[in-house]
Amino acid sequence: MAIEKSKRGGATLAEVAAAAGVSKMTASRVLRNAPGFSNQTRDKVMLEVQRLGYVPNRIAAAFGSDQTSTLVGVCVPRLTSDLFGSVLDSIDHTLSKFGYQTMIGTHEQSPEVEETWLRAILAWRPAGVILSGRTHTRGTIEILRAQSIPVVEVWNLNTSPLDVSVGFNHYDCGHEMGSFVLSKGYENIAYVGAETNAEGMGKVRRQGFEKALQNAKREFLTKEILTDRPSFYAGYYGTENVLNRTNDVDAIYYQDDTMAVGGLFYCKSKGLNVADDIGIAGWGGMEIASVLPERLTTTIVTTRALGKAAAEALVARVRNEPVQDVTVATTRLVPGNTI
Amino acid sequence: MAIEKSKRGGATLAEVAAAAGVSKMTASRVLRNAPGFSNQTRDKVMLEVQRLGYVPNRIAAAFGSDQTSTLVGVCVPRLTSDLFGSVLDSIDHTLSKFGYQTMIGTHEQSPEVEETWLRAILAWRPAGVILSGRTHTRGTIEILRAQSIPVVEVWNLNTSPLDVSVGFNHYDCGHEMGSFVLSKGYENIAYVGAETNAEGMGKVRRQGFEKALQNAKREFLTKEILTDRPSFYAGYYGTENVLNRTNDVDAIYYQDDTMAVGGLFYCKSKGLNVADDIGIAGWGGMEIASVLPERLTTTIVTTRALGKAAAEALVARVRNEPVQDVTVATTRLVPGNTI
DNA sequence: ATCAATTAGGTTACCGGTAACGTAACTTTC
DNA sequence: GAAAGTTACGTTACCGGTAACCTAATTGAT
């Protein structure tokens, strides 16, 4: 049974008000729980709302009020990632708890795609936007400034954010892991990552790691950065490339845990003894690690807390409440037995 | 540098029109590429659009036209799943190509949560909604019917859909896998799954599998259905429970590949010889399988094609073009060496 | 050359709420 | 007990586009 499309919707607020014997304005106040009506009036109005099956019209509401909606635009690199998925899920849950609706977009690390998305989203006069790009185009920055709209930059920690930033300190994550790997006696360390359109935060972690190497008068023996999105297979393949290139590598730092796990399986398939023959370190604390025989050395990140903090910061900005400019979400290096 | 919030936005269409020396209506026609203007006029208008940095106001547009927006609501079980993430990503890409914006929600298999989400979304007068719930509340069905809005039910194949259905035939997936596992000589088969609020489509696959067992005068030796969302560890733990319960099991059918992989690692950790001692079959064709030493026997599903088909079906419904009521997305049993 | 069809515009009214303001009845305060 | 709030409404105007309708000029066909 197909439902036919009809332009005319259901009851309007005016009809509800008329049926309840009050003015449109009073009915509006009841529905928004704005002050200025009695309990008796509320009951009358709500009865008619029920009886007529009134569905509020947020388009008209957004139009008629202050020209901003309860929509929030959220743009993440991609949806097929447990990490970003978890952040987005947490953002959406938190926002909806505050009465906002989430409009999504993906940019695959391309600032240009982010700008295109932003232009489309701004036409909806969102209450605010949450971005996750590492860098933004000049156009993105200009239109955000012109629209003077609350912006939360999430995922990466931006010390001079457009507006508010909630993120992980990727540099420190890399640096801490670099120091840790070195402290375990590894000397010839490679990096394996994957980037599609532009550099994501994996690069920053790599730079942090490199800094730790520099402090020990060392550098990456080799770097393998595939033109691909991070995945198990990308880690597998990248490791194959690295190990075919040189036999001297004794440890690999991976862009994230999916790639690390892929690399782990490549090493095992070649009969290498993980940790002894080759050390493996990842980032992200992904769930797969919980079932592997090896305990993966990685950095656990609090994605749900990050999403919640980002959404709460945005709501606070929208409400003109004081907000901390920069919030660091916690990360924790967890030594396993792969390093 | 924080951006201050201001209520007054930028230029309006009237200002653009005045600057270009035409009427509002003509400017509107240019921007929507509606017929009725000359090239010369378009150039004049577009010049002012650029110069004034005009951002179209879709809220006003939706309000002033036919009371439906270019918003589409999409509600999936959860965002932390490669499978659902991939479907959502594909839906979003396809919709945005057609000029629609995606508003998301998650229901965690709870029809009541889906209804709550739907009520909030309908206030935005979306062009249509895409649902993924296996069942809907009476309220959901009633308000969808009352609003007479295009609805695409996705993921599961619904032979009597509310409106349009695009999905996998989960029952056949299960039945096919059941027949396959039996054909390989396995006799004492267990099922391991995970459900949170309510039964998802895993149950339907299980029923299909059970039908195949019944045809061979058999049944599941035991079923382990955890109160959890499917995950690697849930599969690991569920397998532990099953194998602790009985020694007779010679194969396990899992709700999906994440659980199957978790189970695979449990079996290996106990020194079991996969395929010989215990067969393992999953569903979903998830990427992790590409790096495992074992080739997982599973059913590959075309999530991107599913999302694209669902979005295209929705757009066609919105445009009142003919749409097939029920579309089956392809699935393919891929024999590996774990069965 | 004349009439019909097409093209390029303009005019008017309206969508469904909400902000701002006004007002009458009731309550509190000194 | 009168002035000063407070409460519970109603009235008016307006948000920024678009549909529907109308007009004048141009083009095409017979």
CSV table of N, CA, C and O in Angstrom, one decimal, chain A residues 281-327:
chain,number,residue,atom,x,y,z
A,281,ALA,N,52.8,-0.9,16.8
A,281,ALA,CA,52.0,0.0,17.7
A,281,ALA,C,50.9,0.7,16.8
A,281,ALA,O,51.2,1.0,15.7
A,282,GLY,N,49.8,0.9,17.4
A,282,GLY,CA,48.7,1.5,16.7
A,282,GLY,C,48.2,2.8,17.4
A,282,GLY,O,48.9,3.4,18.2
A,283,TRP,N,46.9,3.1,17.1
A,283,TRP,CA,46.3,4.3,17.7
A,283,TRP,C,44.8,4.1,17.6
A,283,TRP,O,44.3,3.7,16.5
A,284,GLY,N,44.1,4.4,18.6
A,284,GLY,CA,42.6,4.4,18.6
A,284,GLY,C,41.9,3.5,19.6
A,284,GLY,O,40.9,3.8,20.0
A,285,GLY,N,42.6,2.4,20.0
A,285,GLY,CA,41.9,1.5,20.9
A,285,GLY,C,40.7,0.9,20.4
A,285,GLY,O,39.6,0.9,21.0
A,286,MET,N,40.8,0.3,19.2
A,286,MET,CA,39.6,-0.3,18.6
A,286,MET,C,39.2,-1.6,19.1
A,286,MET,O,40.1,-2.3,19.6
A,287,GLU,N,38.0,-2.0,18.9
A,287,GLU,CA,37.4,-3.1,19.6
A,287,GLU,C,38.1,-4.4,19.2
A,287,GLU,O,38.1,-5.4,20.0
A,288,ILE,N,38.5,-4.5,18.0
A,288,ILE,CA,39.1,-5.8,17.5
A,288,ILE,C,40.2,-6.3,18.4
A,288,ILE,O,40.3,-7.5,18.6
A,289,ALA,N,40.9,-5.4,19.0
A,289,ALA,CA,42.0,-5.7,19.8
A,289,ALA,C,41.6,-6.7,21.0
A,289,ALA,O,42.4,-7.5,21.5
A,290,SER,N,40.4,-6.6,21.4
A,290,SER,CA,39.9,-7.4,22.6
A,290,SER,C,39.9,-8.9,22.3
A,290,SER,O,39.8,-9.6,23.2
A,291,VAL,N,39.9,-9.3,21.1
A,291,VAL,CA,39.9,-10.7,20.8
A,291,VAL,C,41.1,-11.3,20.2
A,291,VAL,O,41.2,-12.5,20.0
A,292,LEU,N,42.1,-10.4,20.0
A,292,LEU,CA,43.4,-11.0,19.4
A,292,LEU,C,44.2,-11.7,20.5
A,292,LEU,O,44.1,-11.3,21.7
A,293,PRO,N,45.0,-12.7,20.1
A,293,PRO,CA,45.9,-13.3,21.1
A,293,PRO,C,46.9,-12.3,21.6
A,293,PRO,O,47.3,-12.4,22.7
A,294,GLU,N,47.4,-11.4,20.7
A,294,GLU,CA,48.3,-10.4,21.1
A,294,GLU,C,47.6,-9.2,21.7
A,294,GLU,O,46.5,-8.9,21.2
A,295,ARG,N,48.1,-8.7,22.7
A,295,ARG,CA,47.5,-7.4,23.3
A,295,ARG,C,48.2,-6.3,22.5
A,295,ARG,O,49.4,-6.0,22.7
A,296,LEU,N,47.5,-5.6,21.7
A,296,LEU,CA,48.1,-4.6,20.8
A,296,LEU,C,48.5,-3.3,21.6
A,296,LEU,O,47.7,-2.8,22.5
A,297,THR,N,49.7,-2.9,21.4
A,297,THR,CA,50.2,-1.7,22.0
A,297,THR,C,49.6,-0.5,21.3
A,297,THR,O,49.8,-0.4,20.0
A,298,THR,N,48.8,0.3,22.0
A,298,THR,CA,48.0,1.4,21.2
A,298,THR,C,47.7,2.5,22.2
A,298,THR,O,48.1,2.5,23.3
A,299,THR,N,47.1,3.5,21.6
A,299,THR,CA,46.6,4.6,22.4
A,299,THR,C,45.1,4.6,22.4
A,299,THR,O,44.5,4.7,21.4
A,300,ILE,N,44.6,4.4,23.6
A,300,ILE,CA,43.1,4.4,23.7
A,300,ILE,C,42.6,5.8,23.7
A,300,ILE,O,43.1,6.7,24.4
A,301,VAL,N,41.5,6.1,22.9
A,301,VAL,CA,40.9,7.4,22.8
A,301,VAL,C,39.5,7.4,23.2
A,301,VAL,O,38.8,6.4,23.0
A,302,THR,N,39.0,8.4,23.8
A,302,THR,CA,37.7,8.5,24.4
A,302,THR,C,36.7,9.1,23.4
A,302,THR,O,36.4,10.3,23.5
A,303,THR,N,36.3,8.4,22.4
A,303,THR,CA,35.5,9.0,21.3
A,303,THR,C,34.1,9.4,21.8
A,303,THR,O,33.7,10.5,21.4
A,304,ARG,N,33.5,8.6,22.6
A,304,ARG,CA,32.2,9.0,23.1
A,304,ARG,C,32.2,10.3,23.9
A,304,ARG,O,31.4,11.2,23.8
A,305,ALA,N,33.2,10.4,24.8
A,305,ALA,CA,33.4,11.6,25.6
A,305,ALA,C,33.7,12.8,24.7
A,305,ALA,O,33.2,13.9,25.0
A,306,LEU,N,34.5,12.5,23.7
A,306,LEU,CA,34.8,13.6,22.8
A,306,LEU,C,33.5,14.2,22.1
A,306,LEU,O,33.3,15.4,22.1
A,307,GLY,N,32.7,13.2,21.6
A,307,GLY,CA,31.5,13.7,20.9
A,307,GLY,C,30.5,14.4,21.9
A,307,GLY,O,30.0,15.4,21.5
A,308,LYS,N,30.4,13.9,23.1
A,308,LYS,CA,29.6,14.5,24.1
A,308,LYS,C,30.1,15.9,24.4
A,308,LYS,O,29.3,16.9,24.4
A,309,ALA,N,31.4,16.0,24.6
A,309,ALA,CA,31.9,17.3,24.9
A,309,ALA,C,31.7,18.3,23.8
A,309,ALA,O,31.4,19.5,24.0
A,310,ALA,N,31.9,17.8,22.6
A,310,ALA,CA,31.7,18.7,21.4
A,310,ALA,C,30.3,19.2,21.3
A,310,ALA,O,30.1,20.4,21.1
A,311,ALA,N,29.4,18.3,21.5
A,311,ALA,CA,28.0,18.7,21.3
A,311,ALA,C,27.6,19.6,22.5
A,311,ALA,O,26.9,20.6,22.2
A,312,GLU,N,28.1,19.4,23.7
A,312,GLU,CA,27.7,20.2,24.8
A,312,GLU,C,28.4,21.6,24.6
A,312,GLU,O,27.7,22.7,24.9
A,313,ALA,N,29.6,21.7,24.1
A,313,ALA,CA,30.2,22.9,23.8
A,313,ALA,C,29.4,23.7,22.8
A,313,ALA,O,29.2,24.9,22.9
A,314,LEU,N,28.9,23.0,21.8
A,314,LEU,CA,28.1,23.7,20.7
A,314,LEU,C,26.8,24.3,21.3
A,314,LEU,O,26.5,25.5,21.1
A,315,VAL,N,26.2,23.5,22.1
A,315,VAL,CA,24.9,24.0,22.7
A,315,VAL,C,25.2,25.2,23.6
A,315,VAL,O,24.4,26.2,23.6
A,316,ALA,N,26.2,25.1,24.4
A,316,ALA,CA,26.6,26.2,25.2
A,316,ALA,C,26.8,27.5,24.4
A,316,ALA,O,26.4,28.6,24.7
A,317,ARG,N,27.6,27.3,23.3
A,317,ARG,CA,27.8,28.5,22.4
A,317,ARG,C,26.5,29.0,21.9
A,317,ARG,O,26.4,30.3,21.8
A,318,VAL,N,25.7,28.2,21.5
A,318,VAL,CA,24.4,28.6,20.9
A,318,VAL,C,23.6,29.4,21.9
A,318,VAL,O,23.0,30.4,21.6
A,319,ARG,N,23.7,29.0,23.2
A,319,ARG,CA,22.9,29.6,24.2
A,319,ARG,C,23.7,30.8,24.8
A,319,ARG,O,23.3,31.3,25.9
A,320,ASN,N,24.8,31.1,24.2
A,320,ASN,CA,25.6,32.2,24.7
A,320,ASN,C,26.1,32.0,26.2
A,320,ASN,O,26.3,33.0,26.9
A,321,GLU,N,26.3,30.8,26.5
A,321,GLU,CA,26.9,30.5,27.8
A,321,GLU,C,28.4,30.5,27.7
A,321,GLU,O,28.9,30.2,26.6
A,322,PRO,N,29.1,30.6,28.8
A,322,PRO,CA,30.6,30.6,28.6
A,322,PRO,C,31.1,29.2,28.2
A,322,PRO,O,30.6,28.2,28.8
A,323,VAL,N,32.0,29.2,27.3
A,323,VAL,CA,32.6,27.9,26.9
A,323,VAL,C,34.1,28.0,26.8
A,323,VAL,O,34.6,29.0,26.4
A,324,GLN,N,34.7,27.0,27.3
A,324,GLN,CA,36.1,26.9,27.2
A,324,GLN,C,36.5,26.8,25.7
A,324,GLN,O,36.0,26.1,24.9
A,325,ASP,N,37.5,27.6,25.3
A,325,ASP,CA,37.9,27.7,23.9
A,325,ASP,C,38.4,26.3,23.4
A,325,ASP,O,38.1,25.9,22.3
A,326,VAL,N,39.3,25.7,24.2
A,326,VAL,CA,40.0,24.5,23.8
A,326,VAL,C,39.8,23.4,24.9
A,326,VAL,O,40.0,23.7,26.1
A,327,THR,N,39.3,22.3,24.5
A,327,THR,CA,39.1,21.2,25.4
A,327,THR,C,39.9,20.0,24.9
A,327,THR,O,39.7,19.6,23.8
